[in-house]
Amino acid sequence: MDKKSKSLSKNQKIVLDFIQKNKKPVKAYSILSNVQKKGINAPPQVYRALDKLIKIGKIHRVESQNSFVACKISNCGTPHKTVFSICNSCEIVSEINDPKLFKNLKDFRDKDGTVFDGYNLEFFGTCKSCKNKQIENTKH
Amino acid sequence: MDKKSKSLSKNQKIVLDFIQKNKKPVKAYSILSNVQKKGINAPPQVYRALDKLIKIGKIHRVESQNSFVACKISNCGTPHKTVFSICNSCEIVSEINDPKLFKNLKDFRDKDGTVFDGYNLEFFGTCKSCKNKQIENTKH
DNA sequence: TAAAAATTTGTTATATTATAACACTATACT
DNA sequence: AGTATAGTGTTATAATATAACAAATTTTTA
C-alpha cells in the first residue's frame, strides 16, 4: 500500500508503541524506564528510535517540554511542520489540524523571500477542562 | 517614562548585557563561562537571571536550541509571543516582525474556541548567506 | 547468492542542560 | 522601623542527550 513505509525495527516499534499508548507527551527517560522490560537498556537506544520516528513523521518533539508525542494527523509523514496547543496547567498537548493556518505557515516568506523547509508552532493557554476546574475552585 | 521598567539587578544586567552583545543565541553555560570574571559563579545565578529576563520580555528562549537571544522588537515586553527563523546550517536566528503573521497568530482559536495566552513559532530553513555558500561549493 | 553497503543494536562513559535546597542580603513598601 | 518581596551565593544533584566503539542485522546490488 504505502510505498514509503519500510517496516520499523524492533526498538523503533517498542518506542513508538509506548508513545502511541499515551495521551500526553512522554519524556525520553520515562520511555526508557517503561520499556526496560522489553529489553531496551540504555538512553542511546531510546534516542536513536526517537530520532528515526521523528524523521519519518510518526512522532513529533514538543520543544518546550523536551517530550515526544505521536503524530495525530493520519500518516502526515512530515516532520518539522507541526502545530500544537499546550495547556499551561495540565500540560496536555493537542496537535492542531487547521488547513487555513497551515496555508499561512506554508506560504510565509521572510523579508529576504526565504522559503522555509519547516516550522514548529506551539500555542500556550489553559485548556477547557482546566479552566472549568479553576472556576470551580473560585466559588466556595 | 516607562512605568513598568524596574531597574534590573546586578546579575540580570550582566547576563542581559552579554546576550545583547551576541548576534547569535547563546547557551546558558556559555553565558556562565563568559561572565565568571564578573562574579557570577554558578548555574543557578545564570538561570535565575534568564528566567527574569524572559519574564519581562528582554530576551527569548529559542526552544529548539536551548539557547537565549535578546529581543529585537523594540521593548516588545511580551514574553511567549515569538516568531523566529532559524538557519539549519549556521544556526543563526532572526526574530521575525511581521504584523500580518502576528495578527493571524493572535486571532487563532482552536476547535473549542480556546484563546491562547502566547505562542512560539520557529521557522527552519537555509539563510541566504548559507545558500550562497552551498552554490559556491557546487561549482568547482 | 555472495559480497558490499547501510542500518540497527548493545554497551559504557560522559557531556550538556537545568533545578532543589538552604542560609543570607538587599530593596521596596506602608 | 518592620515586614514583605526579590535577589544572591553556594553545594549538590537531577534531567536530558550524545560520543564512541564493537557487533549483529537487514538491504542493496553486482
Short mmCIF file of C-alpha atoms (C1' of nucleotides) in Angstrom, two decimals:
data_model
loop_
_atom_site.label_atom_id
_atom_site.label_comp_id
_atom_site.label_asym_id
_atom_site.label_seq_id
_atom_site.Cartn_x
_atom_site.Cartn_y
_atom_site.Cartn_z
CA MET A 1 0.00 0.00 0.00
CA ASP A 2 2.21 2.68 1.35
CA LYS A 3 5.46 2.60 -0.55
CA LYS A 4 7.23 4.84 1.95
CA SER A 5 6.60 2.71 4.98
CA LYS A 6 9.62 0.49 5.40
CA SER A 7 8.85 -1.57 8.42
CA LEU A 8 10.20 -0.35 11.68
CA SER A 9 12.93 -2.09 13.62
CA LYS A 10 12.31 -3.82 16.92
CA ASN A 11 13.35 -0.93 19.15
CA GLN A 12 11.57 1.60 16.97
CA LYS A 13 8.35 -0.41 17.27
CA ILE A 14 8.66 -0.71 21.02
CA VAL A 15 9.22 3.01 21.46
CA LEU A 16 6.51 4.05 19.02
CA ASP A 17 4.08 1.66 20.64
CA PHE A 18 4.68 3.17 24.05
CA ILE A 19 4.33 6.73 22.80
CA GLN A 20 1.10 5.93 20.98
CA LYS A 21 -0.40 4.40 24.11
CA ASN A 22 -0.03 7.72 25.91
CA LYS A 23 -2.40 10.60 25.53
CA LYS A 24 0.12 13.07 26.89
CA PRO A 25 3.61 13.55 25.52
CA VAL A 26 6.21 11.39 27.18
CA LYS A 27 9.78 12.09 28.18
CA ALA A 28 12.73 10.10 26.93
CA TYR A 29 13.67 8.70 30.33
CA SER A 30 10.09 7.84 31.06
CA ILE A 31 10.05 5.86 27.85
CA LEU A 32 13.25 4.17 28.90
CA SER A 33 12.01 3.08 32.30
CA ASN A 34 8.77 1.85 30.80
CA VAL A 35 10.31 -0.31 28.10
CA GLN A 36 13.17 -1.82 30.06
CA LYS A 37 11.17 -4.99 30.50
CA LYS A 38 11.15 -5.27 26.72
CA GLY A 39 14.92 -5.29 26.55
CA ILE A 40 15.81 -1.67 25.96
CA ASN A 41 18.51 -0.89 28.47
CA ALA A 42 20.15 2.44 27.79
CA PRO A 43 19.36 6.02 26.70
CA PRO A 44 21.01 5.81 23.28
CA GLN A 45 18.64 3.05 22.27
CA VAL A 46 15.69 5.27 23.08
CA TYR A 47 17.11 8.39 21.49
CA ARG A 48 18.00 6.57 18.29
CA ALA A 49 14.50 5.24 17.96
CA LEU A 50 13.11 8.70 18.67
CA ASP A 51 15.32 10.27 16.02
CA LYS A 52 14.14 7.83 13.43
CA LEU A 53 10.47 8.11 14.36
CA ILE A 54 10.72 11.89 14.16
CA LYS A 55 12.44 11.69 10.80
CA ILE A 56 9.64 9.60 9.34
CA GLY A 57 6.98 11.75 10.96
CA LYS A 58 5.45 9.13 13.23
CA ILE A 59 6.12 11.24 16.27
CA HIS A 60 6.93 14.87 16.99
CA ARG A 61 9.09 16.53 19.56
CA VAL A 62 7.38 19.06 21.78
CA GLU A 63 10.25 21.52 22.01
CA SER A 64 9.12 23.47 25.02
CA GLN A 65 8.69 20.29 27.05
CA ASN A 66 11.51 18.06 25.86
CA SER A 67 8.86 15.49 25.26
CA PHE A 68 7.57 13.33 22.45
CA VAL A 69 4.10 12.72 21.14
CA ALA A 70 2.59 10.54 18.44
CA CYS A 71 1.52 12.27 15.28
CA LYS A 72 -2.27 12.51 15.25
CA ILE A 73 -2.60 13.60 11.66
CA SER A 74 -3.19 10.40 9.71
CA ASN A 75 0.13 9.49 8.18
CA CYS A 76 1.21 13.08 7.79
CA GLY A 77 4.73 11.78 7.28
CA THR A 78 6.06 15.29 7.51
CA PRO A 79 8.43 16.05 10.31
CA HIS A 80 9.06 19.64 11.25
CA LYS A 81 5.70 21.00 10.21
CA THR A 82 3.88 20.96 13.47
CA VAL A 83 1.32 22.99 15.36
CA PHE A 84 0.44 22.23 18.96
CA SER A 85 -1.68 23.68 21.67
CA ILE A 86 -0.30 23.22 25.13
CA CYS A 87 -2.15 23.68 28.38
CA ASN A 88 -0.08 25.65 30.87
CA SER A 89 -1.89 23.95 33.69
CA CYS A 90 -2.13 20.23 32.90
CA GLU A 91 0.49 20.26 30.16
CA ILE A 92 -1.69 18.25 27.83
CA VAL A 93 -0.74 18.72 24.22
CA SER A 94 -3.05 18.58 21.21
CA GLU A 95 -1.87 18.57 17.67
CA ILE A 96 -3.74 21.19 15.71
CA ASN A 97 -5.00 20.41 12.24
CA ASP A 98 -6.15 23.68 10.74
CA PRO A 99 -5.86 23.98 6.96
CA LYS A 100 -6.07 27.75 6.92
CA LEU A 101 -3.31 28.09 9.48
CA PHE A 102 -1.21 25.51 7.62
CA LYS A 103 -1.57 27.53 4.46
CA ASN A 104 -0.49 30.71 6.22
CA LEU A 105 2.57 28.98 7.56
CA LYS A 106 3.43 27.23 4.34
CA ASP A 107 3.16 30.44 2.37
CA PHE A 108 5.11 32.57 4.80
CA ARG A 109 8.23 34.25 3.42
CA ASP A 110 10.61 36.41 5.38
CA LYS A 111 11.85 39.80 4.24
CA ASP A 112 14.57 38.18 2.13
CA GLY A 113 12.00 35.97 0.46
CA THR A 114 13.46 32.89 2.12
CA VAL A 115 11.33 29.78 1.74
CA PHE A 116 11.29 27.62 4.83
CA ASP A 117 11.53 23.84 4.94
CA GLY A 118 9.58 23.50 8.13
CA TYR A 119 8.21 25.11 11.21
CA ASN A 120 7.15 24.39 14.73
CA LEU A 121 4.37 26.34 16.36
CA GLU A 122 3.32 25.96 19.96
CA PHE A 123 0.32 27.79 21.38
CA PHE A 124 0.06 28.18 25.14
CA GLY A 125 -3.12 28.60 27.09
CA THR A 126 -5.48 26.96 29.53
CA CYS A 127 -7.49 24.04 28.23
CA LYS A 128 -11.25 23.92 28.72
CA SER A 129 -11.13 21.30 31.41
CA CYS A 130 -8.54 23.18 33.46
CA LYS A 131 -10.42 26.44 33.05
CA ASN A 132 -13.57 24.79 34.41
CA LYS A 133 -11.66 23.45 37.40
CA GLN A 134 -10.34 26.94 38.13
CA ILE A 135 -13.86 28.33 38.11
CA GLU A 136 -14.97 25.51 40.43
CA ASN A 137 -12.22 26.43 42.87
CA THR A 138 -13.24 30.09 42.90
CA LYS A 139 -16.80 29.61 44.13
CA HIS A 140 -16.76 28.12 47.61
CA MET B 1 8.93 57.33 31.29
CA ASP B 2 8.25 53.64 31.32
CA LYS B 3 6.40 52.77 34.50
CA LYS B 4 6.96 49.05 34.05
CA SER B 5 10.75 49.16 33.93
CA LYS B 6 12.02 48.48 37.41
CA SER B 7 15.74 48.55 37.08
CA LEU B 8 17.47 45.25 36.70
CA SER B 9 19.61 43.67 39.38
CA LYS B 10 23.35 43.28 39.05
CA ASN B 11 23.33 39.70 37.75
CA GLN B 12 20.42 40.39 35.45
CA LYS B 13 22.31 43.29 33.89
CA ILE B 14 25.45 41.24 33.42
CA VAL B 15 23.57 38.42 31.74
CA LEU B 16 21.45 40.69 29.56
CA ASP B 17 24.49 42.64 28.54
CA PHE B 18 26.28 39.52 27.39
CA ILE B 19 23.29 38.25 25.45
CA GLN B 20 22.80 41.58 23.73
CA LYS B 21 26.41 41.64 22.61
CA ASN B 22 25.91 38.42 20.68
CA LYS B 23 24.31 38.23 17.29
CA LYS B 24 23.60 34.54 17.67
CA PRO B 25 21.66 32.99 20.52
CA VAL B 26 23.82 31.89 23.41
CA LYS B 27 23.66 28.87 25.66
CA ALA B 28 23.33 29.10 29.42
CA TYR B 29 26.70 27.53 30.14
CA SER B 30 28.37 29.70 27.56
CA ILE B 31 26.95 32.71 29.35
CA LEU B 32 28.25 31.31 32.60
CA SER B 33 31.81 30.84 31.40
CA ASN B 34 31.82 34.28 29.81
CA VAL B 35 30.63 36.17 32.87
CA GLN B 36 32.62 34.38 35.55
CA LYS B 37 35.10 37.22 35.60
CA LYS B 38 32.20 39.46 36.59
CA GLY B 39 31.49 37.41 39.67
CA ILE B 40 28.82 35.00 38.52
CA ASN B 41 29.99 31.61 39.67
CA ALA B 42 27.28 29.02 39.33
CA PRO B 43 24.48 27.91 37.01
CA PRO B 44 21.58 28.95 39.25
CA GLN B 45 22.73 32.55 39.09
CA VAL B 46 22.56 32.44 35.32
CA TYR B 47 19.27 30.59 35.13
CA ARG B 48 17.60 32.95 37.61
CA ALA B 49 18.65 35.94 35.58
CA LEU B 50 17.45 34.24 32.40
CA ASP B 51 14.07 33.48 33.94
CA LYS B 52 13.58 37.07 34.93
CA LEU B 53 14.74 38.48 31.61
CA ILE B 54 12.39 36.16 29.79
CA LYS B 55 9.52 37.13 32.05
CA ILE B 56 9.98 40.81 31.30
CA GLY B 57 10.49 40.12 27.60
CA LYS B 58 14.06 41.37 27.29
CA ILE B 59 15.19 38.03 25.95
CA HIS B 60 13.55 34.98 24.46
CA ARG B 61 14.32 31.33 24.68
CA VAL B 62 14.89 29.53 21.40
CA GLU B 63 13.21 26.29 22.29
CA SER B 64 14.69 24.07 19.62
CA GLN B 65 18.21 25.12 20.56
CA ASN B 66 18.08 25.53 24.32
CA SER B 67 19.51 28.94 23.73
CA PHE B 68 18.70 32.53 24.54
CA VAL B 69 18.55 35.62 22.39
CA ALA B 70 17.87 39.29 23.02
CA CYS B 71 14.50 40.60 21.93
CA LYS B 72 14.93 42.64 18.77
CA ILE B 73 11.50 44.15 18.76
CA SER B 74 11.82 47.48 20.48
CA ASN B 75 10.61 46.97 24.00
CA CYS B 76 8.10 44.36 22.99
CA GLY B 77 7.83 43.44 26.65
CA THR B 78 5.81 40.39 25.74
CA PRO B 79 7.24 37.05 26.60
CA HIS B 80 5.84 34.00 24.91
CA LYS B 81 4.76 35.66 21.70
CA THR B 82 7.71 34.94 19.50
CA VAL B 83 8.44 34.16 15.90
CA PHE B 84 11.91 33.14 14.77
CA SER B 85 13.59 31.98 11.63
CA ILE B 86 16.42 29.58 12.18
CA CYS B 87 19.05 28.58 9.67
CA ASN B 88 19.59 24.82 9.67
CA SER B 89 23.11 25.36 8.51
CA CYS B 90 24.66 28.18 10.54
CA GLU B 91 22.02 28.16 13.27
CA ILE B 92 21.66 31.89 13.15
CA VAL B 93 18.33 33.07 14.49
CA SER B 94 16.37 36.13 13.45
CA GLU B 95 13.33 37.40 15.22
CA ILE B 96 10.56 37.97 12.74
CA ASN B 97 8.41 41.06 12.96
CA ASP B 98 5.52 40.56 10.60
CA PRO B 99 2.26 42.29 11.57
CA LYS B 100 0.09 40.14 9.34
CA LEU B 101 1.52 36.94 10.77
CA PHE B 102 1.18 38.32 14.31
CA LYS B 103 -2.47 39.03 13.66
CA ASN B 104 -3.05 35.51 12.36
CA LEU B 105 -1.45 34.07 15.45
CA LYS B 106 -3.17 36.40 17.86
CA ASP B 107 -6.56 35.70 16.35
CA PHE B 108 -6.16 31.95 16.19
CA ARG B 109 -8.73 29.89 18.08
CA ASP B 110 -8.75 26.14 18.32
CA LYS B 111 -11.83 23.99 17.75
CA ASP B 112 -13.02 24.58 21.30
CA GLY B 113 -12.66 28.31 20.84
CA THR B 114 -9.82 28.44 23.31
CA VAL B 115 -7.99 31.74 23.38
CA PHE B 116 -4.26 31.37 23.82
CA ASP B 117 -2.03 33.49 26.05
CA GLY B 118 1.03 33.07 23.93
CA TYR B 119 2.80 31.17 21.22
CA ASN B 120 6.21 30.30 19.95
CA LEU B 121 6.83 29.82 16.27
CA GLU B 122 10.11 28.68 14.78
CA PHE B 123 10.66 28.52 11.04
CA PHE B 124 13.51 26.35 9.75
CA GLY B 125 15.34 26.86 6.50
CA THR B 126 18.61 27.89 4.95
CA CYS B 127 19.57 31.52 5.23
CA LYS B 128 20.62 33.48 2.17
CA SER B 129 24.28 33.55 3.07
CA CYS B 130 24.45 29.79 3.64
CA LYS B 131 22.53 29.13 0.44
CA ASN B 132 25.06 31.17 -1.50
CA LYS B 133 27.92 29.25 0.07
CA GLN B 134 26.30 25.99 -0.95
CA ILE B 135 26.08 27.19 -4.53
CA GLU B 136 29.72 28.27 -4.40
CA ASN B 137 30.71 24.79 -3.29
CA THR B 138 28.78 23.14 -6.12
CA LYS B 139 30.61 24.81 -8.98
CA HIS B 140 34.27 23.79 -8.89
"C1'" DT C 1 23.55 -15.72 -3.98
"C1'" DA C 2 27.62 -13.73 -2.21
"C1'" DA C 3 29.83 -9.56 -1.20
"C1'" DA C 4 29.38 -4.80 -0.06
"C1'" DA C 5 26.80 -1.10 1.97
"C1'" DA C 6 23.77 0.76 5.16
"C1'" DT C 7 21.24 0.42 9.29
"C1'" DT C 8 20.42 -1.10 13.79
"C1'" DT C 9 21.93 -2.90 18.15
"C1'" DG C 10 24.13 -3.12 22.75
"C1'" DT C 11 27.20 -1.00 25.85
"C1'" DT C 12 30.00 2.17 28.73
"C1'" DA C 13 31.08 6.52 29.67
"C1'" DT C 14 30.36 11.28 29.64
"C1'" DA C 15 28.56 15.81 28.07
"C1'" DT C 16 25.00 19.19 28.44
"C1'" DT C 17 21.13 21.47 30.41
"C1'" DA C 18 18.57 22.65 34.49
"C1'" DT C 19 16.84 22.72 39.30
"C1'" DA C 20 16.47 21.80 44.59
"C1'" DA C 21 17.56 23.39 48.84
"C1'" DC C 22 19.40 26.42 52.25
"C1'" DA C 23 21.29 30.42 54.51
"C1'" DC C 24 21.86 35.09 53.73
"C1'" DT C 25 21.46 40.11 51.81
"C1'" DA C 26 19.38 43.93 49.52
"C1'" DT C 27 15.45 46.56 48.09
"C1'" DA C 28 10.81 48.17 48.10
"C1'" DC C 29 6.50 49.10 50.61
"C1'" DT C 30 3.36 51.34 54.19
"C1'" DA D 1 11.15 50.61 61.62
"C1'" DG D 2 9.18 46.47 60.31
"C1'" DT D 3 7.69 43.36 57.04
"C1'" DA D 4 7.26 41.56 52.53
"C1'" DT D 5 9.44 40.59 48.20
"C1'" DA D 6 13.13 39.76 45.30
"C1'" DG D 7 17.80 38.70 44.61
"C1'" DT D 8 22.38 36.44 45.97
"C1'" DG D 9 25.86 32.80 46.68
"C1'" DT D 10 26.67 28.08 47.30
"C1'" DT D 11 26.73 22.97 47.12
"C1'" DA D 12 24.83 19.18 45.37
"C1'" DT D 13 22.23 16.67 42.16
"C1'" DA D 14 18.55 15.84 38.70
"C1'" DA D 15 17.22 15.54 33.97
"C1'" DT D 16 18.27 15.47 29.18
"C1'" DA D 17 21.27 13.99 25.45
"C1'" DT D 18 25.34 12.32 22.85
"C1'" DA D 19 30.15 10.18 21.76
"C1'" DA D 20 32.44 6.28 20.65
"C1'" DC D 21 33.14 1.55 19.58
"C1'" DA D 22 32.36 -3.31 18.52
"C1'" DA D 23 29.00 -6.48 16.87
"C1'" DA D 24 24.83 -8.06 14.53
"C1'" DT D 25 21.22 -7.49 11.19
"C1'" DT D 26 18.98 -6.06 7.02
"C1'" DT D 27 19.09 -4.17 2.37
"C1'" DT D 28 21.14 -3.48 -1.92
"C1'" DT D 29 23.33 -4.68 -5.98
"C1'" DA D 30 26.60 -6.85 -8.79
#
